[in-house]
Structure formats: structure tokens, C-alpha cells
CSV table of C-alpha atoms and ligand atoms in Angstrom, one decimal:
chain,number,residue,atom,x,y,z
A,252,UNK,CA,0.0,0.0,0.0
A,253,UNK,CA,1.5,3.4,-0.9
A,254,UNK,CA,2.1,5.7,2.1
A,255,UNK,CA,-0.7,8.1,1.2
A,256,UNK,CA,-3.2,5.4,1.8
A,257,UNK,CA,-2.3,5.4,5.5
A,258,UNK,CA,-4.0,7.5,8.2
A,259,UNK,CA,-1.3,9.9,9.4
A,260,UNK,CA,0.0,9.4,13.0
A,261,UNK,CA,-1.1,13.0,13.7
A,262,UNK,CA,-4.7,12.3,12.6
A,263,UNK,CA,-4.8,9.2,14.8
A,264,UNK,CA,-3.5,11.1,17.8
A,265,UNK,CA,-6.1,13.8,17.2
A,266,UNK,CA,-8.9,11.3,17.0
A,267,UNK,CA,-7.6,9.5,20.1
A,268,UNK,CA,-7.4,12.7,22.0
A,269,UNK,CA,-10.9,13.7,21.0
A,270,UNK,CA,-12.3,10.3,21.9
A,271,UNK,CA,-10.6,10.4,25.3
A,272,UNK,CA,-12.0,13.9,25.9
A,273,UNK,CA,-15.5,12.7,25.1
A,274,UNK,CA,-15.2,9.6,27.3
A,275,UNK,CA,-13.8,11.5,30.2
A,276,UNK,CA,-16.4,14.2,30.1
A,277,UNK,CA,-19.1,11.5,30.2
A,278,UNK,CA,-17.4,9.5,33.0
A,279,UNK,CA,-16.4,12.5,35.1
A,280,UNK,CA,-19.1,15.3,34.9
A,281,UNK,CA,-16.9,17.7,37.0
A,282,UNK,CA,-14.4,17.5,34.2
A,283,UNK,CA,-17.0,18.8,31.8
A,284,UNK,CA,-17.6,21.7,34.2
A,285,UNK,CA,-13.8,22.5,34.3
A,286,UNK,CA,-13.6,22.5,30.5
A,287,UNK,CA,-16.5,25.0,30.3
A,288,UNK,CA,-14.8,27.2,32.8
A,289,UNK,CA,-11.5,27.0,30.9
A,290,UNK,CA,-13.3,27.9,27.7
A,291,UNK,CA,-14.9,30.9,29.3
A,292,UNK,CA,-11.7,32.2,30.8
A,293,UNK,CA,-9.8,31.7,27.6
A,294,UNK,CA,-12.4,33.6,25.7
A,295,UNK,CA,-12.3,36.5,28.2
A,296,UNK,CA,-8.5,36.6,28.2
A,297,UNK,CA,-8.4,36.8,24.4
A,298,UNK,CA,-11.1,39.4,24.3
A,299,UNK,CA,-9.1,41.5,26.8
A,300,UNK,CA,-5.8,41.1,25.1
A,301,UNK,CA,-6.1,41.6,21.3
A,302,UNK,CA,-2.3,41.4,21.0
A,303,UNK,CA,-2.2,38.0,22.5
A,304,UNK,CA,-5.1,36.9,20.3
A,305,UNK,CA,-3.2,38.1,17.2
A,306,UNK,CA,0.0,36.2,18.3
A,307,UNK,CA,-1.9,33.1,19.0
A,308,UNK,CA,-3.8,33.2,15.8
A,309,UNK,CA,-0.5,33.3,14.0
A,310,UNK,CA,1.0,30.3,15.8
A,311,UNK,CA,-1.8,28.2,17.0
A,312,UNK,CA,-5.3,27.5,15.9
A,313,UNK,CA,-7.5,29.6,18.1
A,314,UNK,CA,-10.6,27.3,17.9
A,315,UNK,CA,-8.7,24.6,19.6
A,316,UNK,CA,-7.0,26.6,22.3
A,317,UNK,CA,-8.9,24.8,25.1
A,318,UNK,CA,-8.3,21.3,23.7
A,319,UNK,CA,-6.6,18.8,25.9
A,320,UNK,CA,-2.9,19.0,26.1
A,321,UNK,CA,-2.2,15.9,28.2
A,322,UNK,CA,-3.5,13.0,30.3
A,323,UNK,CA,-2.0,10.5,32.7
A,324,UNK,CA,-2.0,6.8,33.4
A,325,UNK,CA,-0.2,4.5,35.8
A,326,UNK,CA,1.0,1.1,34.7
A,327,UNK,CA,1.8,-2.0,36.7
A,328,UNK,CA,4.4,-4.0,34.7
A,329,UNK,CA,7.3,-3.7,32.3
A,330,UNK,CA,5.3,-5.7,29.7
A,331,UNK,CA,2.5,-3.1,29.9
A,332,UNK,CA,4.9,-0.3,29.5
A,333,UNK,CA,6.6,-1.9,26.5
A,334,UNK,CA,3.3,-2.5,24.8
A,335,UNK,CA,2.1,1.0,25.6
A,336,UNK,CA,5.2,2.4,23.9
A,337,UNK,CA,4.2,0.5,20.7
A,338,UNK,CA,0.6,1.7,20.9
A,339,UNK,CA,1.7,5.3,21.3
A,340,UNK,CA,4.2,5.1,18.5
A,341,UNK,CA,1.4,4.3,16.1
A,342,UNK,CA,0.0,7.8,17.1
A,343,UNK,CA,3.3,9.5,16.7
A,344,UNK,CA,3.9,9.7,20.5
A,345,UNK,CA,7.4,9.0,21.7
A,346,UNK,CA,8.9,8.7,25.2
A,347,UNK,CA,10.5,12.0,26.2
A,348,UNK,CA,12.2,12.6,29.6
A,349,UNK,CA,12.6,10.6,32.7
A,350,UNK,CA,10.9,11.5,36.0
A,351,UNK,CA,11.8,10.0,39.3
A,352,UNK,CA,8.8,10.5,41.7
A,353,UNK,CA,10.2,8.3,44.5
A,354,UNK,CA,12.1,11.3,45.7
A,355,UNK,CA,8.8,12.9,46.4
A,356,UNK,CA,7.3,9.8,48.2
A,357,UNK,CA,5.5,8.4,45.2
A,358,UNK,CA,6.5,4.8,44.3
A,359,UNK,CA,6.7,5.3,40.5
A,360,UNK,CA,8.9,6.6,37.8
A,361,UNK,CA,7.6,8.1,34.6
A,362,UNK,CA,8.0,9.4,31.1
A,363,UNK,CA,5.8,11.4,28.8
A,364,UNK,CA,4.8,10.0,25.4
A,365,UNK,CA,4.5,13.0,23.2
A,366,UNK,CA,4.7,14.3,19.6
A,367,UNK,CA,8.2,15.5,18.8
A,368,UNK,CA,8.8,18.4,16.5
A,369,UNK,CA,7.0,21.6,15.7
A,370,UNK,CA,4.7,20.3,13.0
A,371,UNK,CA,3.3,17.3,14.9
A,372,UNK,CA,2.9,19.4,18.1
A,373,UNK,CA,0.9,22.0,16.3
A,374,UNK,CA,-1.3,19.5,14.5
A,375,UNK,CA,-2.1,17.9,17.8
A,376,UNK,CA,-0.2,18.4,21.0
A,377,UNK,CA,-1.7,15.6,23.1
A,378,UNK,CA,0.7,13.7,25.3
A,379,UNK,CA,0.3,11.1,28.0
A,380,UNK,CA,2.3,11.2,31.3
A,381,UNK,CA,2.9,7.5,31.9
A,382,UNK,CA,4.1,6.1,35.2
A,383,UNK,CA,5.3,2.7,36.0
A,384,UNK,CA,4.9,1.2,39.5
A,385,UNK,CA,8.1,0.4,41.3
A,386,UNK,CA,7.0,-2.8,43.0
A,387,UNK,CA,10.4,-3.2,44.6
A,388,UNK,CA,9.5,-0.2,46.8
A,389,UNK,CA,6.8,-2.1,48.6
A,390,UNK,CA,8.5,-3.2,51.8
A,391,UNK,CA,6.1,-6.1,52.6
A,392,UNK,CA,7.6,-9.0,50.6
A,393,UNK,CA,4.4,-11.1,50.7
A,394,UNK,CA,2.3,-8.2,49.5
A,395,UNK,CA,4.8,-7.4,46.8
A,396,UNK,CA,4.5,-11.0,45.5
A,397,UNK,CA,0.8,-11.0,45.6
A,398,UNK,CA,0.6,-7.6,43.8
A,399,UNK,CA,2.9,-9.0,41.1
A,400,UNK,CA,0.7,-12.0,40.7
A,401,UNK,CA,-2.5,-9.9,40.3
A,402,UNK,CA,-0.8,-7.7,37.8
A,403,UNK,CA,0.6,-10.6,35.8
A,404,UNK,CA,-2.9,-12.1,35.4
A,405,UNK,CA,-4.4,-9.1,33.6
A,406,UNK,CA,-4.1,-7.9,30.0
A,407,UNK,CA,-4.9,-4.2,29.7
A,408,UNK,CA,-5.0,-4.3,25.9
A,409,UNK,CA,-7.8,-5.7,23.8
A,410,UNK,CA,-6.9,-8.4,21.2
A,411,UNK,CA,-8.0,-6.0,18.5
A,412,UNK,CA,-5.6,-3.4,19.8
A,413,UNK,CA,-2.7,-5.9,19.8
A,414,UNK,CA,-3.5,-7.0,16.2
A,415,UNK,CA,-3.7,-3.5,14.9
A,416,UNK,CA,-0.4,-2.5,16.5
A,417,UNK,CA,1.3,-5.4,14.9
A,418,UNK,CA,-0.4,-4.6,11.6
A,419,UNK,CA,0.8,-1.0,11.8
A,420,UNK,CA,4.3,-2.0,12.6
A,421,UNK,CA,4.4,-4.6,9.8
A,422,UNK,CA,2.8,-2.4,7.1
A,423,UNK,CA,4.3,0.9,8.2
A,424,UNK,CA,0.8,2.4,9.0
A,425,UNK,CA,-2.9,1.9,9.2
A,426,UNK,CA,-5.6,2.5,6.6
A,427,UNK,CA,-8.2,5.1,7.7
A,428,UNK,CA,-10.7,2.3,8.4
A,429,UNK,CA,-8.2,0.5,10.6
A,430,UNK,CA,-7.3,3.8,12.2
A,431,UNK,CA,-10.9,4.3,13.3
A,432,UNK,CA,-10.9,0.7,14.8
A,433,UNK,CA,-7.5,1.3,16.4
A,434,UNK,CA,-8.7,4.3,18.3
A,435,UNK,CA,-11.8,2.5,19.5
A,436,UNK,CA,-9.8,-0.5,20.6
A,437,UNK,CA,-7.1,1.5,22.3
A,438,UNK,CA,-9.7,3.6,24.1
A,439,UNK,CA,-10.8,0.5,26.0
A,440,UNK,CA,-7.5,0.4,27.9
A,441,UNK,CA,-8.1,3.9,29.3
A,442,UNK,CA,-11.7,3.3,30.4
A,443,UNK,CA,-12.8,3.4,34.1
A,444,UNK,CA,-13.8,0.1,35.7
A,445,UNK,CA,-16.2,0.3,38.6
A,446,UNK,CA,-15.6,-3.3,39.5
A,447,UNK,CA,-12.2,-4.1,41.1
A,448,UNK,CA,-10.3,-7.3,40.6
A,449,UNK,CA,-9.5,-7.7,44.3
A,450,UNK,CA,-11.6,-8.0,47.5
A,451,UNK,CA,-11.7,-5.3,50.2
A,452,UNK,CA,-9.1,-7.0,52.3
A,453,UNK,CA,-6.6,-7.0,49.5
A,454,UNK,CA,-7.5,-3.4,48.5
A,455,UNK,CA,-7.0,-2.3,52.1
A,456,UNK,CA,-3.6,-3.9,52.3
A,457,UNK,CA,-2.5,-2.3,49.0
A,458,UNK,CA,-3.9,1.0,50.1
A,459,UNK,CA,-2.1,0.8,53.4
A,460,UNK,CA,1.2,0.2,51.5
A,461,UNK,CA,0.5,3.3,49.3
A,462,UNK,CA,-2.8,4.7,47.9
A,463,UNK,CA,-1.2,4.7,44.5
A,464,UNK,CA,-0.4,1.0,44.7
A,465,UNK,CA,-4.1,0.2,45.3
A,466,UNK,CA,-5.0,2.4,42.3
A,467,UNK,CA,-2.6,0.5,40.0
A,468,UNK,CA,-3.1,-3.0,41.2
A,469,UNK,CA,-6.8,-3.2,42.0
A,470,UNK,CA,-8.3,-2.7,38.6
A,471,UNK,CA,-8.5,-4.4,35.2
A,472,UNK,CA,-6.8,-1.5,33.5
A,473,UNK,CA,-5.0,1.8,33.9
A,474,UNK,CA,-8.0,4.2,33.8
A,475,UNK,CA,-7.0,7.6,32.6
A,476,UNK,CA,-6.8,9.5,35.9
A,477,UNK,CA,-7.0,13.1,34.5
A,478,UNK,CA,-7.0,15.2,31.3
A,479,UNK,CA,-5.6,18.6,31.1
A,480,UNK,CA,-6.7,21.5,28.8
A,481,UNK,CA,-4.6,24.6,28.3
A,482,UNK,CA,-5.7,27.8,30.0
A,483,UNK,CA,-4.5,31.3,29.1
A,484,UNK,CA,-5.0,32.4,32.7
A,485,UNK,CA,-4.4,29.7,35.3
A,486,UNK,CA,-4.8,32.0,38.3
A,487,UNK,CA,-8.3,33.1,37.2
A,488,UNK,CA,-9.4,29.5,36.6
A,489,UNK,CA,-8.0,28.5,40.0
A,490,UNK,CA,-9.9,31.4,41.7
A,491,UNK,CA,-13.2,30.6,40.0
A,492,UNK,CA,-13.3,26.8,40.5
A,493,UNK,CA,-15.1,26.9,43.9
A,494,UNK,CA,-17.9,29.1,42.4
A,495,UNK,CA,-18.4,26.4,39.8
A,496,UNK,CA,-18.7,23.7,42.5
A,497,UNK,CA,-15.3,22.1,41.9
A,498,UNK,CA,-12.7,21.9,44.6
A,499,UNK,CA,-9.2,23.1,43.5
A,500,UNK,CA,-6.0,21.8,45.0
A,501,UNK,CA,-4.4,24.3,47.5
A,502,UNK,CA,-1.9,26.0,45.3
A,503,UNK,CA,-0.8,26.2,41.6
A,504,UNK,CA,2.3,24.1,41.0
A,505,UNK,CA,5.4,25.5,39.4
A,506,UNK,CA,6.8,29.0,39.0
A,507,UNK,CA,4.9,32.1,40.3
A,508,UNK,CA,2.8,34.3,38.1
A,509,UNK,CA,5.2,36.3,35.9
A,510,UNK,CA,5.3,38.6,32.9
A,511,UNK,CA,7.5,36.2,31.0
A,512,UNK,CA,6.1,32.7,31.8
A,513,UNK,CA,8.7,29.9,32.3
A,514,UNK,CA,8.3,26.2,32.2
A,515,UNK,CA,4.9,25.0,33.3
A,516,UNK,CA,2.2,26.0,35.8
A,517,UNK,CA,-0.5,23.5,36.7
A,518,UNK,CA,-3.3,23.0,39.1
A,519,UNK,CA,-6.2,20.5,39.4
A,520,UNK,CA,-9.5,19.9,41.1
A,521,UNK,CA,-9.2,17.3,43.8
A,522,UNK,CA,-9.8,13.6,42.9
A,523,UNK,CA,-13.3,12.4,43.5
A,524,UNK,CA,-14.4,9.6,45.7
A,525,UNK,CA,-16.2,7.2,43.4
A,526,UNK,CA,-18.3,4.0,44.1
A,527,UNK,CA,-16.5,0.7,43.3
A,528,UNK,CA,-17.6,-2.9,43.7
A,529,UNK,CA,-15.0,-5.2,45.3
A,530,UNK,CA,-14.9,-8.9,44.8
A,531,UNK,CA,-17.2,-10.5,47.5
A,532,UNK,CA,-18.1,-14.0,48.5
A,533,UNK,CA,-20.1,-16.2,46.1
A,534,UNK,CA,-19.8,-13.8,43.1
A,535,UNK,CA,-21.5,-10.9,44.9
A,536,UNK,CA,-20.0,-7.4,44.8
A,537,UNK,CA,-19.1,-5.6,48.0
A,538,UNK,CA,-19.8,-1.9,47.9
A,539,UNK,CA,-16.9,0.5,48.5
A,540,UNK,CA,-15.2,3.5,47.0
A,541,UNK,CA,-11.9,4.6,45.4
A,542,UNK,CA,-10.4,8.0,44.8
A,543,UNK,CA,-8.3,8.5,41.8
A,544,UNK,CA,-9.8,10.7,39.1
A,545,UNK,CA,-9.5,14.5,38.8
A,546,UNK,CA,-9.2,17.3,36.2
A,547,UNK,CA,-6.2,19.5,35.7
A,548,UNK,CA,-5.3,22.7,33.8
A,549,UNK,CA,-1.9,23.9,32.5
A,550,UNK,CA,-0.2,27.0,31.3
A,551,UNK,CA,3.2,26.8,29.6
A,552,UNK,CA,6.1,29.1,29.2
A,553,UNK,CA,9.6,29.1,27.8
A,554,UNK,CA,11.8,25.9,28.0
A,555,UNK,CA,14.8,26.5,30.3
A,556,UNK,CA,18.4,25.5,29.7
A,557,UNK,CA,20.1,23.3,32.3
A,558,UNK,CA,21.4,26.6,33.8
A,559,UNK,CA,17.9,28.1,33.9
A,560,UNK,CA,16.5,24.9,35.3
A,561,UNK,CA,19.1,24.7,38.0
A,562,UNK,CA,18.2,28.3,39.0
A,563,UNK,CA,14.5,27.4,38.9
A,564,UNK,CA,15.0,24.3,41.1
A,565,UNK,CA,17.1,26.3,43.5
A,566,UNK,CA,14.6,29.1,43.9
A,567,UNK,CA,11.7,26.7,44.2
A,568,UNK,CA,13.5,24.8,46.9
A,569,UNK,CA,14.1,28.0,48.8
A,570,UNK,CA,10.4,29.0,48.6
A,571,UNK,CA,9.3,25.6,49.8
A,572,UNK,CA,11.8,25.6,52.6
A,573,UNK,CA,10.2,28.8,53.8
A,574,UNK,CA,6.6,27.7,53.4
A,575,UNK,CA,5.6,24.1,52.6
A,576,UNK,CA,2.1,24.3,51.0
A,577,UNK,CA,-0.4,22.4,53.1
A,578,UNK,CA,-3.0,20.3,51.2
A,579,UNK,CA,-5.8,22.0,53.0
A,580,UNK,CA,-4.9,25.4,51.6
A,581,UNK,CA,-4.4,27.0,55.1
A,582,UNK,CA,-1.1,28.6,54.1
A,583,UNK,CA,-1.7,29.1,50.4
A,584,UNK,CA,-1.3,32.9,50.5
A,585,UNK,CA,1.9,32.6,52.5
A,586,UNK,CA,3.2,30.1,50.0
A,587,UNK,CA,2.3,32.4,47.0
A,588,UNK,CA,4.1,35.3,48.7
A,589,UNK,CA,7.2,33.2,49.5
A,590,UNK,CA,7.3,31.9,45.9
A,591,UNK,CA,7.0,35.3,44.4
A,592,UNK,CA,9.7,36.6,46.6
A,593,UNK,CA,12.1,33.7,46.0
A,594,UNK,CA,11.8,34.2,42.3
A,595,UNK,CA,12.9,37.8,42.2
A,596,UNK,CA,16.5,36.8,41.1
A,597,UNK,CA,15.0,35.1,37.9
A,598,UNK,CA,15.0,37.8,35.2
A,599,UNK,CA,11.5,38.6,33.9
A,600,UNK,CA,12.4,40.0,30.5
A,601,UNK,CA,12.8,37.9,27.4
A,602,UNK,CA,16.0,39.4,26.3
A,603,UNK,CA,17.5,39.2,29.8
A,604,UNK,CA,16.5,35.5,30.0
A,605,UNK,CA,18.0,34.9,26.7
A,606,UNK,CA,21.3,36.7,27.3
A,607,UNK,CA,21.7,35.0,30.6
A,608,UNK,CA,21.5,31.7,28.8
A,609,UNK,CA,18.5,30.6,31.0
A,610,UNK,CA,16.0,29.8,28.3
A,611,UNK,CA,15.8,28.4,24.7
A,612,UNK,CA,14.7,30.6,21.9
A,613,UNK,CA,13.9,30.2,18.2
A,614,UNK,CA,15.5,32.7,15.9
A,615,UNK,CA,14.0,34.0,12.6
A,616,UNK,CA,14.7,36.6,10.0
A,617,UNK,CA,12.9,39.9,10.3
A,618,UNK,CA,11.5,41.5,7.1
A,619,UNK,CA,14.6,43.6,6.9
A,620,UNK,CA,16.8,40.5,7.4
A,621,UNK,CA,15.0,38.8,4.6
A,622,UNK,CA,15.6,41.8,2.3
A,623,UNK,CA,19.2,42.5,3.2
A,624,UNK,CA,20.5,39.2,4.4
A,625,UNK,CA,22.9,38.8,7.3
A,626,UNK,CA,26.4,39.9,6.2
A,627,UNK,CA,28.4,38.2,8.9
A,628,UNK,CA,27.5,34.9,10.6
A,629,UNK,CA,27.0,36.3,14.1
A,630,UNK,CA,23.4,36.1,15.4
A,631,UNK,CA,24.0,38.7,18.2
A,632,UNK,CA,25.1,41.3,15.7
A,633,UNK,CA,22.2,40.5,13.4
A,634,UNK,CA,19.8,40.9,16.4
A,635,UNK,CA,21.2,44.3,17.2
A,636,UNK,CA,20.9,45.3,13.6
A,637,UNK,CA,17.2,44.3,13.6
A,638,UNK,CA,17.8,41.6,11.0
A,639,UNK,CA,16.9,38.7,13.2
A,640,UNK,CA,14.2,38.3,16.0
A,641,UNK,CA,13.7,35.6,18.6
A,642,UNK,CA,10.7,33.9,20.2
A,643,UNK,CA,10.6,31.7,23.3
A,644,UNK,CA,10.5,27.9,22.7
A,645,UNK,CA,7.6,26.5,24.6
A,646,UNK,CA,8.3,23.9,27.3
A,647,UNK,CA,6.5,20.8,26.2
A,648,UNK,CA,7.5,18.5,29.1
A,649,UNK,CA,6.8,18.1,32.8
A,650,UNK,CA,8.3,18.9,36.2
A,651,UNK,CA,8.9,16.3,38.8
A,652,UNK,CA,8.1,18.5,41.8
A,653,UNK,CA,4.9,19.7,40.2
A,654,UNK,CA,4.0,16.2,39.2
A,655,UNK,CA,4.6,15.1,42.8
A,656,UNK,CA,2.4,18.0,44.0
A,657,UNK,CA,-0.4,16.8,41.6
A,658,UNK,CA,0.0,13.2,42.8
A,659,UNK,CA,0.1,14.2,46.5
A,660,UNK,CA,-2.9,16.5,46.4
A,661,UNK,CA,-4.9,13.7,45.0
A,662,UNK,CA,-3.7,11.2,47.5
A,663,UNK,CA,-4.5,13.2,50.6
A,664,UNK,CA,-2.2,15.0,53.1
A,665,UNK,CA,-1.2,11.9,55.0
A,666,UNK,CA,0.0,10.0,52.0
A,667,UNK,CA,3.5,11.3,51.8
A,668,UNK,CA,6.0,8.6,52.4
A,669,UNK,CA,9.8,8.2,52.4
A,670,UNK,CA,11.3,5.8,49.9
A,671,UNK,CA,15.0,5.0,50.0
A,672,UNK,CA,15.4,4.6,46.3
A,673,UNK,CA,17.2,6.8,43.8
A,674,UNK,CA,16.2,7.4,40.2
A,675,UNK,CA,16.7,4.4,38.0
A,676,UNK,CA,16.5,5.5,34.4
A,677,UNK,CA,18.4,2.5,33.1
A,678,UNK,CA,15.9,0.2,34.6
A,679,UNK,CA,13.0,2.2,33.3
A,680,UNK,CA,14.4,2.3,29.8
A,681,UNK,CA,15.0,-1.4,30.0
A,682,UNK,CA,11.4,-2.0,30.9
A,683,UNK,CA,10.3,0.4,28.2
A,684,UNK,CA,12.5,-1.3,25.7
A,685,UNK,CA,13.8,2.0,24.3
A,686,UNK,CA,15.8,5.0,25.6
A,687,UNK,CA,13.8,8.2,26.4
A,688,UNK,CA,14.6,11.3,24.5
A,689,UNK,CA,16.7,13.9,26.5
A,690,UNK,CA,14.5,17.0,26.5
A,691,UNK,CA,17.3,19.5,27.0
A,692,UNK,CA,19.2,18.1,24.0
A,693,UNK,CA,16.0,18.3,22.0
A,694,UNK,CA,15.3,22.0,22.8
A,695,UNK,CA,19.0,22.9,22.2
A,696,UNK,CA,18.8,21.3,18.8
A,697,UNK,CA,15.6,23.3,17.9
A,698,UNK,CA,17.4,26.5,18.9
A,699,UNK,CA,20.5,25.5,17.0
A,700,UNK,CA,18.5,24.6,13.9
A,701,UNK,CA,16.7,28.0,14.0
A,702,UNK,CA,20.1,29.8,14.1
A,703,UNK,CA,21.4,27.7,11.2
A,704,UNK,CA,18.2,28.4,9.2
A,705,UNK,CA,18.6,32.1,9.8
A,706,UNK,CA,22.2,32.2,8.7
A,707,UNK,CA,21.6,29.9,5.7
A,708,UNK,CA,18.5,31.7,4.5
A,709,UNK,CA,20.3,34.9,5.1
A,710,UNK,CA,23.3,33.6,3.0
A,711,UNK,CA,20.9,32.7,0.2
A,712,UNK,CA,19.1,36.0,0.3
A,713,UNK,CA,22.4,37.9,0.3
A,714,UNK,CA,23.7,36.0,-2.7
A,715,UNK,CA,20.6,36.7,-4.8
B,157,OOG,C1,0.4,12.0,37.0
B,157,OOG,C2,0.8,13.3,37.7
B,157,OOG,C3,1.7,14.1,36.8
B,157,OOG,C4,1.5,16.3,35.6
B,157,OOG,O1,0.8,17.0,34.9
B,157,OOG,O2,2.5,16.6,36.2
B,157,OOG,C5,1.0,14.9,35.8
B,157,OOG,C6,-0.5,11.1,37.8
B,157,OOG,O3,-1.2,11.6,38.8
B,157,OOG,O4,-0.6,9.9,37.4
B,157,OOG,O5,0.1,14.5,35.1
B,158,NI,NI1,-1.1,16.2,34.6
């Protein structure tokens, strides 16, 4: 079959993301409320800032501004992670970054499956933050063995999904008809199950070991635990959640409110307690509940260099040493103030950030640069002469401290736990069956390519 007969990976990802959004809105009505609030605030923000509206219209598609940017799942075994990598690859989503959450008391490590490159990100930015349980962090050996046995007995993928992944790998793509089936089959893996595969006694033991372990081990599949649209004003959405009847987590994760946004800010409404049937005697279901699913929002800024990231980490640590945000929100104002104060050393002007080597930027020729070309190959001189301009490169990845904050606020205040384990990227990549892409190297290459393009295009223009 010629390549043009295949559904594009971007279109499959777009269809998958839309199907997930529909399913999640139906399953979790509070999420539908959040989406409506985000849409309202985005519309207000655009109406109040025509300049922003113009810039966004040039780079994004405005009608999809509130579409989901990411979701998250938690897997139980290496085999599940490996297969998930193959599933996501069909939709043009590749593992980027390694996140060790054990440092923050969560017994998982993670990557984000995401589109790589400007074109695919623009066509559909959907990514899935994917965590793998670190069973070795369960201290109770007997429980660890039982949990492993329960996990080994399940298959989270439908036979149809497995067949279509093999077909896509064999043929190099899927026909549009197969693509439709593929999305339907894959969606099943992310569906909520209100019947557990364990009895209450086992659930309670898993839960006592860690609430997340119960969430991963007790069900037939890794239900999507949240979806995350993009907001243009995260502080406003956070403030307005209570009036809409949804309960926000105590504080917005990430950097403080700034003129020049950096990295990623996120917040969520707290996970809902939902009814679940546990395996009872004689085939009966015992009524109980489980708390896992929530809704989140995000606002992204410039990707930071290792130097910028080190400064960010240092300032965040300082703020948190001063005020540790409590899950009940009792010191939220004090935390916000400490955060804002801690970040004063971080420049809040694009050119200062750029010149200090703290962020990644994409360079392009100005109109004048296109006319006259760049005479010498120095980008700084060309900038000063108004031949070249720069734009921040958006951070497309995640932050371990923020992720831990999102996990924790949905696990309850008492859930923090100490684990004596370091990061283990090699083990993770082994389980994944592939290396993860280094996000810093990736952003550095985007920046370098933009410089090359400028100078080359300029060379061509000058020679004409
Ligand atoms: C994932 C939490 C991390 C984010 O946005 O940082 C995450 C989870 O709760 O499974 O999604
Ligand atoms: Ni998230």
C-alpha cells in the first residue's frame, strides 16, 4: 500500500485525544464543568488582550485553544509499559524525559509520550504522562509477591488493539478504516472500571502500603486519571473553581505568576471519591469506593536550559523551605508570597532571560533581514541590527516537583511517604524497551537549527 493510503500518525492522535475527551467528560461530569470554565476564561482573556489573540492566531489554531494537552496513566508492569510504547508510537507519540517520583514519596517513575517536532505538536499536542509502579519499593515481601501475581494475570490491551499495533508495525501504517478501529480498541485500555479485581481486604492492604499501589493493582486497566486542557489564565481558573462547585487543590504548582512565563504551571481539582464494587463472597460485589480521578489545567512558558532549570530548582526549593504548602490550603497565601519573593532573582524580561542563557529561543529573520541578508554569521550582531528576531521555545515536558504535587494533592495529606530509592533511568528504559529522548538536548537542537536556518536563509538572500 502506498504511504498516502495510511492515516497519518497526527490524525490518529487527534482522533484518540478527542475520543478520550468525550469519554472522560461523560465519565467525570466535574471535568466537563472544568472544561466549560476554561473555555470561558480563555475567551475572556483573548477578548481583553487583542495582542495575545493576534499572536496566538498566527502560531496556534484559536478554535482549539482549550483542547486537551495531556492526560496521565499509571502502569503495573514492564510488559504493559513496553506494549504501551508501541501503541503510542502508532499515534506519533514517543517517550521524552525521565521523572523519578520516588524522591517525592510516590513509588513510580515516569516518562511522557508525546509528539516530537513543531509540525506534529501544532497539528495535535496531546501527550500522556505515563508512570510505572516500582513494586520493589513495597516493603512487605508477601504483599509485593501478591501484587505482582495480580498484575501478571491481567491484560490491559484488547486483542484487537494488539492485532492493529502489529499490523501498523508490519505495514508501516494503518488504513483510515483500521485507524478508526484502532482508536476504538485503544480507548478501552483507558476506560474506568467500577468493579475491582480484588476483595476489600486486599484493597485495604494495598492501600495501606500506598494509595497509588491500590490504584494501580486493584483494577483491570490503567484508567485515565486526568485530562488537562490549556488555560490562558491559570490564576483566574483556580480562583473561579469553587464558584463552579469544583474543589481546587491548594496551590498552583510550578513557578509564580510572571510577565514572562517559564516552564509549566498546573493545578487541578481534587480527585473524586467514586463508588466501586469489590470482589465479594459467592460472586457478589461488595460496595466500596476509590479516589483517583481528577481534572487538571496547565499554562506553559519558555523551556529552560540546564542553567535556567538549576536556577528554577534552587529558587523553588528556597520557597518551599520557607513555606511548605499544606494540602488543606491553610497557608496558600503565604506560599504564594514566598514563591514570588524567592523568584525575584530570575529575570522577567525575554532578552535578559536569553542573554543570561537561561532559556531556549527560536530565531527567525525579520522582514529587513529577509531583504538584506545577514552579512556576517553572528546572530547577536544580526539581532542588534534588527535583521533577526527571537521567540521563546515553549516547554512541552513536565516537572517532577509539580507532578509530585499533583499526585500528592490527589492522595491526601497523610499519603507522603519516604522511599530510600534513587532514580533508575536505566531500569526504566530497559522496561520500556527503548531510551527516552533527552528533553534538554532536544530544545537545544531546535534552537541551533533555527540559528542555522537564519544564517543559511540569510546567506541565500544575500547571494541573490
Ligand atoms: C500523574 C501526575 C503528573 C502532571 O501533569 O505533572 C502529571 C498522575 O497523577 O498519574 O500529570
Ligand atoms: Ni497532569
